[in-house]
CSV table of C-alpha atoms in Angstrom, one decimal:
chain,number,residue,atom,x,y,z
A,7,LEU,CA,-3.8,-23.7,1.9
A,8,THR,CA,-4.5,-19.8,2.4
A,9,ASN,CA,-2.7,-17.5,5.0
A,10,THR,CA,-5.6,-16.3,6.6
A,11,GLY,CA,-8.2,-19.0,6.5
A,12,VAL,CA,-10.2,-19.2,10.1
A,13,HIS,CA,-9.4,-22.8,10.4
A,14,ALA,CA,-6.6,-24.6,8.5
A,15,GLY,CA,-5.3,-21.0,7.4
A,16,GLY,CA,-1.3,-20.7,8.0
A,17,CYS,CA,-2.0,-17.8,10.6
A,18,THR,CA,-4.4,-20.1,12.4
A,19,LEU,CA,-2.4,-23.1,12.5
A,20,LEU,CA,0.8,-21.1,13.5
A,21,GLN,CA,-0.9,-19.7,16.4
A,22,GLN,CA,-2.4,-22.9,17.7
A,23,PHE,CA,1.3,-24.0,17.2
A,24,ILE,CA,2.5,-21.5,19.6
A,25,ALA,CA,-0.5,-21.2,21.5
A,26,ARG,CA,-0.3,-17.4,21.4
A,27,GLN,CA,-2.4,-15.0,20.0
A,28,LEU,CA,-0.5,-12.9,17.4
A,29,LEU,CA,-1.3,-9.4,15.8
A,30,TRP,CA,-2.5,-10.1,12.1
A,31,LEU,CA,-1.2,-7.2,10.1
A,32,ALA,CA,-2.2,-7.6,6.6
A,33,CYS,CA,-0.2,-6.4,3.8
A,34,ARG,CA,-1.1,-2.5,3.1
A,35,HIS,CA,0.3,-2.5,-0.2
A,36,HIS,CA,-1.9,-5.9,-1.2
A,37,ILE,CA,-4.9,-4.1,-0.2
A,38,PRO,CA,-4.7,-1.0,-2.1
A,39,GLU,CA,-3.9,-3.5,-5.3
A,40,LEU,CA,-6.9,-5.4,-4.7
A,41,ILE,CA,-9.0,-2.1,-5.2
A,42,ILE,CA,-7.3,-0.9,-7.9
A,43,ALA,CA,-7.7,-4.3,-10.0
A,44,ALA,CA,-11.4,-3.7,-8.7
A,45,ALA,CA,-11.6,-0.5,-10.7
A,46,PHE,CA,-9.5,-1.9,-13.4
A,47,THR,CA,-11.7,-4.9,-14.5
A,48,THR,CA,-15.1,-2.8,-13.7
A,49,LEU,CA,-14.1,-0.7,-16.6
A,50,LEU,CA,-11.6,-2.3,-18.9
A,51,GLY,CA,-12.6,-5.7,-17.9
A,52,ASN,CA,-10.6,-8.8,-17.2
A,53,THR,CA,-7.4,-9.7,-18.8
A,54,THR,CA,-7.2,-12.8,-20.1
A,55,GLY,CA,-4.1,-13.2,-22.0
A,56,PRO,CA,-0.5,-12.1,-20.9
A,57,ASP,CA,-0.6,-8.7,-22.3
A,58,VAL,CA,-3.1,-5.8,-21.7
A,59,VAL,CA,-3.6,-4.7,-25.6
A,60,LEU,CA,-4.1,-1.1,-24.9
A,61,PHE,CA,-0.2,-0.9,-22.9
A,62,LYS,CA,1.3,-3.6,-25.8
A,63,ASN,CA,0.0,-1.1,-28.5
A,64,LEU,CA,1.6,2.0,-26.4
A,65,ARG,CA,4.5,0.1,-26.2
A,66,THR,CA,4.9,-1.2,-30.1
A,67,ASN,CA,4.0,2.7,-30.8
A,68,TRP,CA,6.1,4.6,-28.6
A,69,GLU,CA,9.0,5.4,-31.9
A,70,GLU,CA,5.7,7.0,-33.5
A,71,ILE,CA,4.8,9.5,-30.2
A,72,ASP,CA,6.6,12.5,-29.1
A,73,PRO,CA,6.6,11.9,-25.5
A,74,THR,CA,7.2,15.6,-24.6
A,75,ASP,CA,3.4,16.1,-25.9
A,76,ILE,CA,1.5,16.0,-23.5
A,77,ARG,CA,-1.6,16.8,-23.1
A,78,LEU,CA,-3.6,17.5,-19.3
A,79,PRO,CA,-7.5,16.1,-19.1
A,80,ALA,CA,-10.0,18.5,-17.5
A,81,ILE,CA,-10.1,17.8,-13.5
A,82,PRO,CA,-13.4,17.2,-12.3
A,83,ALA,CA,-15.0,19.7,-10.5
A,84,LEU,CA,-15.4,17.6,-6.7
A,85,TYR,CA,-11.1,17.0,-6.9
A,86,LYS,CA,-9.9,20.6,-8.2
A,87,ALA,CA,-9.7,21.8,-4.5
A,88,ASP,CA,-8.2,18.8,-3.3
A,89,ILE,CA,-5.7,19.5,-6.1
A,90,PRO,CA,-3.2,22.0,-3.9
A,91,ILE,CA,-2.8,19.8,-1.0
A,92,LEU,CA,-2.5,16.9,-3.6
A,93,GLU,CA,0.4,19.0,-4.8
A,94,GLN,CA,1.8,19.7,-1.5
A,95,TYR,CA,2.2,15.7,-0.7
A,96,ILE,CA,3.6,14.7,-4.3
A,97,ALA,CA,6.4,17.3,-3.4
A,98,THR,CA,7.2,16.3,-0.5
A,99,LYS,CA,7.4,13.0,-1.5
A,100,LEU,CA,9.6,13.7,-4.4
A,101,HIS,CA,12.0,16.1,-2.0
A,102,PRO,CA,15.2,15.1,-2.6
A,103,ASP,CA,15.4,14.0,1.3
A,104,ASN,CA,12.4,11.9,0.8
A,105,ALA,CA,13.3,10.8,-2.5
A,106,ALA,CA,16.4,8.7,-1.9
A,107,ASN,CA,13.9,6.4,0.2
A,108,LEU,CA,11.5,5.2,-2.5
A,109,PRO,CA,12.3,1.7,-2.9
A,110,ARG,CA,12.2,1.5,-6.6
A,111,CYS,CA,12.1,4.0,-9.5
A,112,ASP,CA,8.6,3.3,-10.6
A,113,TYR,CA,8.0,4.7,-7.2
A,114,LYS,CA,9.1,7.9,-8.5
A,115,GLU,CA,8.1,7.7,-11.8
A,116,PHE,CA,4.4,7.3,-10.4
A,117,LEU,CA,4.6,10.2,-8.6
A,118,GLU,CA,6.3,12.4,-11.3
A,119,LEU,CA,3.0,11.4,-13.7
A,120,GLY,CA,1.0,12.2,-10.9
A,121,LEU,CA,2.2,15.7,-10.3
A,122,LEU,CA,1.9,16.0,-14.3
A,123,PHE,CA,-1.8,14.9,-14.2
A,124,ILE,CA,-2.6,17.7,-12.1
A,125,GLY,CA,-1.2,20.1,-13.6
A,126,GLY,CA,2.4,20.5,-11.4
A,127,THR,CA,6.1,21.1,-12.9
A,128,VAL,CA,8.8,18.3,-12.7
A,129,VAL,CA,12.0,19.6,-11.6
A,130,ARG,CA,15.1,17.3,-12.5
A,131,SER,CA,18.6,18.5,-12.4
A,132,ASN,CA,19.0,18.5,-15.8
A,133,GLY,CA,16.2,20.9,-16.1
A,134,SER,CA,14.2,19.0,-18.7
A,135,TYR,CA,11.4,15.9,-18.2
A,136,GLN,CA,9.8,13.8,-20.6
A,137,LEU,CA,7.6,10.6,-20.2
A,138,GLN,CA,9.6,7.5,-20.1
A,139,ARG,CA,9.4,4.8,-22.1
A,140,PRO,CA,6.9,1.7,-20.7
A,141,GLY,CA,8.4,-0.4,-19.2
A,142,ALA,CA,7.5,-4.5,-18.1
A,143,ASP,CA,3.7,-5.0,-17.8
A,144,HIS,CA,2.9,-7.9,-15.2
A,145,HIS,CA,-0.4,-8.7,-13.8
A,146,ALA,CA,0.7,-9.1,-10.1
A,147,ARG,CA,2.1,-5.6,-9.8
A,148,TRP,CA,-0.5,-3.0,-10.1
A,149,MET,CA,2.0,0.2,-10.1
A,150,SER,CA,3.2,-0.6,-13.9
A,151,LYS,CA,-0.5,-0.9,-15.0
A,152,ALA,CA,-1.2,3.0,-13.2
A,153,LEU,CA,1.9,4.2,-14.8
A,154,TYR,CA,0.8,2.8,-18.2
A,155,ILE,CA,-3.5,4.0,-17.4
A,156,LEU,CA,-1.5,7.9,-16.7
A,157,LYS,CA,0.9,7.8,-19.6
A,158,LEU,CA,-2.1,7.0,-21.9
A,159,SER,CA,-4.2,9.3,-20.8
A,160,LEU,CA,-1.6,12.3,-21.3
A,161,LEU,CA,-1.3,11.1,-24.6
A,162,ARG,CA,-4.3,10.4,-25.5
A,163,HIS,CA,-4.3,13.0,-28.6
A,164,GLN,CA,-1.6,10.6,-29.8
A,165,LEU,CA,-3.4,7.7,-29.9
A,166,PRO,CA,-6.3,7.8,-32.8
A,167,GLU,CA,-6.8,4.4,-32.9
A,168,ILE,CA,-8.3,4.2,-29.5
A,169,HIS,CA,-12.0,4.3,-29.5
A,170,TYR,CA,-13.5,7.2,-28.0
A,171,GLN,CA,-15.5,5.1,-25.5
A,172,GLN,CA,-12.3,3.5,-24.7
A,173,HIS,CA,-10.3,7.0,-23.7
A,174,GLU,CA,-13.4,7.5,-21.9
A,175,LYS,CA,-12.4,4.6,-19.7
A,176,ILE,CA,-8.9,5.1,-19.6
A,177,LYS,CA,-9.4,9.0,-18.4
A,178,LYS,CA,-11.7,7.8,-15.5
A,179,LEU,CA,-9.5,5.0,-14.2
A,180,ALA,CA,-7.0,7.8,-14.2
A,181,TYR,CA,-9.0,9.8,-11.8
A,182,PHE,CA,-8.8,7.3,-9.7
A,183,VAL,CA,-5.1,6.7,-10.1
A,184,ILE,CA,-4.4,10.2,-8.9
A,185,PHE,CA,-7.4,10.8,-6.4
A,186,VAL,CA,-8.0,7.4,-4.7
A,187,TYR,CA,-5.1,5.2,-5.2
A,188,LEU,CA,-1.7,7.0,-5.1
A,189,ARG,CA,-2.2,8.3,-1.5
A,190,THR,CA,-3.5,5.3,-0.3
A,191,TRP,CA,-0.2,3.3,-1.7
A,192,PHE,CA,1.9,5.4,-0.6
A,193,ASP,CA,0.7,6.0,2.9
A,194,ALA,CA,0.6,2.1,3.2
A,195,PRO,CA,4.1,2.2,5.3
A,196,SER,CA,2.1,3.4,8.4
A,197,LEU,CA,1.2,1.4,10.9
A,198,THR,CA,-0.3,3.5,13.3
A,199,SER,CA,-2.2,5.4,11.2
A,200,ALA,CA,-3.7,2.5,8.8
A,201,ALA,CA,-6.7,2.6,10.5
A,202,ARG,CA,-7.1,6.1,10.0
A,203,ASN,CA,-6.2,5.7,6.3
A,204,ASP,CA,-8.7,3.2,6.0
A,205,LEU,CA,-11.9,5.3,7.0
A,206,SER,CA,-10.1,8.5,5.0
A,207,LEU,CA,-10.2,5.7,1.7
A,208,ILE,CA,-13.8,4.8,2.3
A,209,ARG,CA,-15.0,8.1,2.4
A,210,ASN,CA,-12.7,8.7,-1.1
A,211,LEU,CA,-14.0,5.8,-2.7
A,212,GLU,CA,-17.6,7.2,-1.7
A,213,LYS,CA,-16.6,10.4,-3.7
A,214,PHE,CA,-15.5,8.8,-6.3
A,215,ARG,CA,-19.3,7.1,-7.1
A,216,LYS,CA,-20.2,10.7,-8.7
A,217,VAL,CA,-17.2,10.1,-11.4
A,218,HIS,CA,-18.5,6.1,-11.6
A,219,THR,CA,-20.9,4.3,-10.0
A,220,ARG,CA,-19.7,0.6,-10.4
A,221,VAL,CA,-16.2,1.6,-10.0
A,222,SER,CA,-16.9,3.2,-6.5
A,223,ALA,CA,-19.1,0.2,-5.7
A,224,SER,CA,-16.6,-2.5,-6.6
A,225,THR,CA,-13.9,-0.8,-5.1
A,226,THR,CA,-16.0,-0.4,-1.9
A,227,THR,CA,-17.2,-4.1,-1.7
A,228,VAL,CA,-13.1,-4.8,-1.6
A,229,LEU,CA,-12.1,-2.7,0.9
A,230,LYS,CA,-15.0,-4.0,3.3
A,231,ARG,CA,-13.4,-7.3,2.9
A,232,HIS,CA,-10.3,-6.2,4.5
A,233,THR,CA,-10.6,-4.0,7.3
A,234,TRP,CA,-8.2,-6.2,9.2
A,235,TYR,CA,-6.7,-2.5,10.8
A,236,LEU,CA,-9.9,-1.8,12.3
A,237,SER,CA,-10.5,-4.6,14.3
A,238,GLU,CA,-10.7,-5.0,18.0
A,239,ASP,CA,-7.4,-6.4,18.2
A,240,LEU,CA,-5.4,-3.8,16.0
A,241,ILE,CA,-7.4,-0.5,16.2
A,242,ALA,CA,-5.1,0.2,19.7
A,243,VAL,CA,-2.2,0.9,17.8
A,244,THR,CA,-4.1,4.3,16.6
A,245,LEU,CA,-3.1,6.0,20.2
A,246,PHE,CA,0.9,6.5,18.4
A,247,ASP,CA,-0.5,7.6,16.1
A,248,ASP,CA,1.3,11.2,15.8
A,249,SER,CA,-0.4,12.9,13.1
A,250,ALA,CA,-3.7,12.8,15.1
A,251,PRO,CA,-5.1,15.1,17.8
A,252,VAL,CA,-3.4,13.7,21.5
A,253,ALA,CA,-6.9,15.1,22.8
A,254,GLU,CA,-8.4,12.6,20.3
A,255,ARG,CA,-6.3,10.0,21.6
A,256,THR,CA,-6.7,10.7,25.5
A,257,VAL,CA,-10.4,10.1,24.6
A,258,HIS,CA,-9.5,6.4,22.8
A,259,ALA,CA,-7.0,5.9,24.9
A,260,ARG,CA,-9.8,6.0,28.5
A,261,MET,CA,-12.4,3.7,26.4
A,262,ILE,CA,-9.4,1.1,25.4
A,263,TYR,CA,-8.7,1.4,29.5
A,264,ASN,CA,-12.7,1.1,30.5
A,265,ALA,CA,-13.7,-1.4,27.8
A,266,ALA,CA,-10.7,-3.9,28.4
A,267,ALA,CA,-12.1,-8.1,28.6
A,268,THR,CA,-11.0,-9.0,31.8
A,269,GLU,CA,-10.8,-12.5,31.0
A,270,GLU,CA,-8.2,-14.2,28.7
A,271,LEU,CA,-8.3,-13.6,25.2
A,272,GLU,CA,-9.5,-16.6,22.9
A,273,ILE,CA,-6.3,-17.4,20.8
A,274,ARG,CA,-8.4,-16.8,17.1
A,275,LYS,CA,-8.3,-15.0,13.9
A,276,PRO,CA,-9.4,-11.5,14.8
A,277,THR,CA,-13.3,-10.6,13.6
A,278,LEU,CA,-13.4,-8.0,10.6
A,279,PRO,CA,-15.6,-5.6,11.3
A,280,THR,CA,-18.1,-3.6,8.9
A,281,ILE,CA,-17.3,-0.1,7.7
A,282,SER,CA,-18.9,3.5,6.3
A,283,THR,CA,-18.8,6.8,5.5
A,284,SER,CA,-19.9,7.6,8.9
A,285,SER,CA,-17.7,5.3,10.9
A,286,SER,CA,-14.9,6.4,13.5
A,287,ILE,CA,-12.0,4.8,15.5
A,288,SER,CA,-14.2,4.9,18.7
A,289,ASP,CA,-16.8,2.4,16.5
A,290,TYR,CA,-14.1,-0.1,16.9
A,291,ILE,CA,-12.8,-0.3,20.4
A,292,GLY,CA,-13.8,-3.0,22.5
A,293,GLY,CA,-13.0,-6.1,25.1
A,294,ARG,CA,-9.8,-7.1,22.8
A,295,SER,CA,-8.6,-4.0,21.9
A,296,ARG,CA,-5.7,-4.4,25.1
A,297,LEU,CA,-4.4,-7.4,22.7
A,298,LEU,CA,-1.3,-4.9,21.7
A,299,PHE,CA,-0.7,-4.4,25.5
A,300,ASP,CA,-0.8,-7.9,26.9
A,301,LEU,CA,1.4,-8.7,23.5
A,302,VAL,CA,4.4,-5.9,24.6
A,303,GLY,CA,3.2,-6.8,28.4
A,304,VAL,CA,2.6,-3.6,29.6
A,305,SER,CA,-0.3,-3.2,31.9
A,306,LEU,CA,-3.3,-0.9,30.8
A,307,ASP,CA,-2.8,1.8,33.8
A,308,PHE,CA,-0.9,4.4,32.0
A,309,LEU,CA,-3.7,5.2,29.4
A,310,VAL,CA,-5.3,6.9,32.2
A,311,ALA,CA,-2.6,8.6,33.3
A,312,ASP,CA,-3.2,12.6,33.0
A,313,ASP,CA,0.7,12.5,31.2
A,314,TRP,CA,0.1,9.0,29.7
A,315,THR,CA,2.2,9.9,26.4
A,316,GLU,CA,5.2,10.7,28.5
A,317,THR,CA,5.4,7.5,30.5
A,318,THR,CA,7.6,4.8,29.8
A,319,GLU,CA,4.8,2.5,29.1
A,320,TYR,CA,3.9,4.6,26.2
A,321,ALA,CA,7.6,4.8,24.9
A,322,THR,CA,7.8,0.9,25.3
A,323,VAL,CA,4.9,0.1,23.1
A,324,LYS,CA,5.6,2.5,20.6
A,325,THR,CA,9.3,1.3,20.3
A,326,ALA,CA,7.8,-2.2,19.9
A,327,LEU,CA,5.6,-1.1,17.0
A,328,ALA,CA,8.3,1.0,15.2
A,329,ASN,CA,9.5,-2.3,14.6
A,330,LEU,CA,6.8,-4.1,12.7
A,331,SER,CA,6.2,-3.3,9.2
A,332,PRO,CA,2.6,-3.6,7.7
A,333,LEU,CA,4.0,-4.5,4.6
A,334,ASN,CA,5.8,-8.0,3.2
A,335,ASP,CA,7.1,-6.3,0.6
A,336,SER,CA,10.9,-7.7,2.1
A,337,ALA,CA,9.2,-11.3,2.7
A,338,GLU,CA,7.9,-11.6,-1.2
A,339,ARG,CA,11.4,-10.3,-2.3
A,340,ALA,CA,13.4,-13.0,-0.1
A,341,LEU,CA,10.7,-15.7,-1.6
A,342,SER,CA,11.7,-14.5,-4.9
A,343,LEU,CA,15.7,-14.5,-4.1
A,344,ALA,CA,15.0,-17.9,-2.7
A,345,THR,CA,13.1,-19.5,-5.6
A,346,THR,CA,15.6,-18.6,-8.0
A,347,TYR,CA,18.3,-20.5,-6.0
A,348,ASN,CA,15.8,-23.0,-5.8
A,349,THR,CA,14.7,-23.4,-9.7
A,350,LYS,CA,18.4,-22.4,-10.9
A,351,ILE,CA,20.9,-23.8,-8.9
A,352,THR,CA,19.6,-27.0,-8.1
A,353,GLN,CA,16.4,-28.8,-8.4
A,354,SER,CA,16.5,-31.3,-5.4
A,355,GLU,CA,14.8,-30.6,-2.4
A,356,SER,CA,18.4,-31.7,-0.1
A,357,GLY,CA,20.0,-29.6,-2.7
A,358,TYR,CA,17.7,-26.5,-1.8
A,359,GLN,CA,18.4,-27.2,2.0
A,360,ALA,CA,22.0,-27.3,1.7
A,361,LEU,CA,22.3,-24.0,-0.5
A,362,VAL,CA,20.0,-22.2,2.1
A,363,GLN,CA,22.4,-23.3,5.0
A,364,VAL,CA,25.4,-22.1,2.9
A,365,VAL,CA,23.7,-18.7,2.3
A,366,GLU,CA,23.0,-18.5,5.6
A,367,HIS,CA,26.6,-19.2,7.3
A,368,HIS,CA,27.9,-17.0,4.3
A,369,ARG,CA,25.5,-13.9,5.7
A,370,LYS,CA,26.9,-14.5,9.3
A,371,GLN,CA,30.4,-14.5,8.0
A,372,TYR,CA,30.2,-11.1,5.9
A,373,SER,CA,27.9,-7.8,6.1
A,374,PHE,CA,26.5,-6.4,3.1
A,375,LYS,CA,24.4,-3.7,4.0
A,376,THR,CA,24.9,-1.1,1.4
A,377,LYS,CA,26.6,-1.2,-2.2
A,378,GLU,CA,29.9,0.0,-0.6
A,379,ASP,CA,30.0,-3.2,1.7
A,380,LEU,CA,29.7,-5.3,-1.7
A,381,LYS,CA,32.4,-3.5,-3.7
A,382,LYS,CA,34.9,-3.9,-1.0
A,383,PHE,CA,34.2,-7.5,-0.7
A,384,LEU,CA,34.7,-7.7,-4.7
């Protein structure tokens, strides 16, 4: 059983069971992980064992490495103009007001390594910064691989046992991590800008062709298989992207109103459209683009009002979208926690079901929203 199979996928079966069309929100972190996996495999080949040999060597030899002695790679000419914009982007993410919202420490480390890579300065409260010891690597978590690649690139002069050709591959993969993957990953939580980000990504992948043709081709192929947020069913969420000009969104609002199907929409899996470097948002508007408004229970008439972004209907849909996440990170963590309960505490299905009910009852009685709440209970 798959999640997205057209006939027997979990989402398809759920729609059939409730007899209602759903919004298919593919995880925005899963998609870039597939893309960087394609880049990694293209350059360094498939990993057959539990460890990547390059990464294991770095961990093993870390005591002999000076983490303060780094050398910045030469930035390709086609990316030099991007550096000030990227540096400002990373600095904004690392600002104390934003850094506190980063879900894990490796997110911050990724941003700091990215800043170092493009020649920026990492500021710490104690005034000093050095590369952190490499942590665990897992095949299912590509951020850890991105961290390893950046460290290998910055410390390459201290790793003479790595062949020159391998160094070149690491360097090109580091370029991909910095100039393609980084912003794609950190922009992933935005639902309303997802379609525009995908259009930007396809252009970035094409731009990378000047660095490595095969990496550009393999990663583009992956993206073309995951154009969920450009489907007719989801394209309407772009109307609520505050980062896009109102004039542009107004044109799209009128197009959605005029293209909306008059008949009842068929309950089915979204049709994934093609994408190219010349694609634009308007290319993806069609009869099913009214779906979002049908689900929220809002008439399309407000889309042709002069002040459509100031209407109650606009605010209603925007509030609904604010309650949706294009990431399934929390769901995966919850599933992992449930699995741990199942395997560590009980081995029987009946015991597991009873345990889940106990946990649910406990959560209703006690609210643990913060660490401070937990401390009060203890």
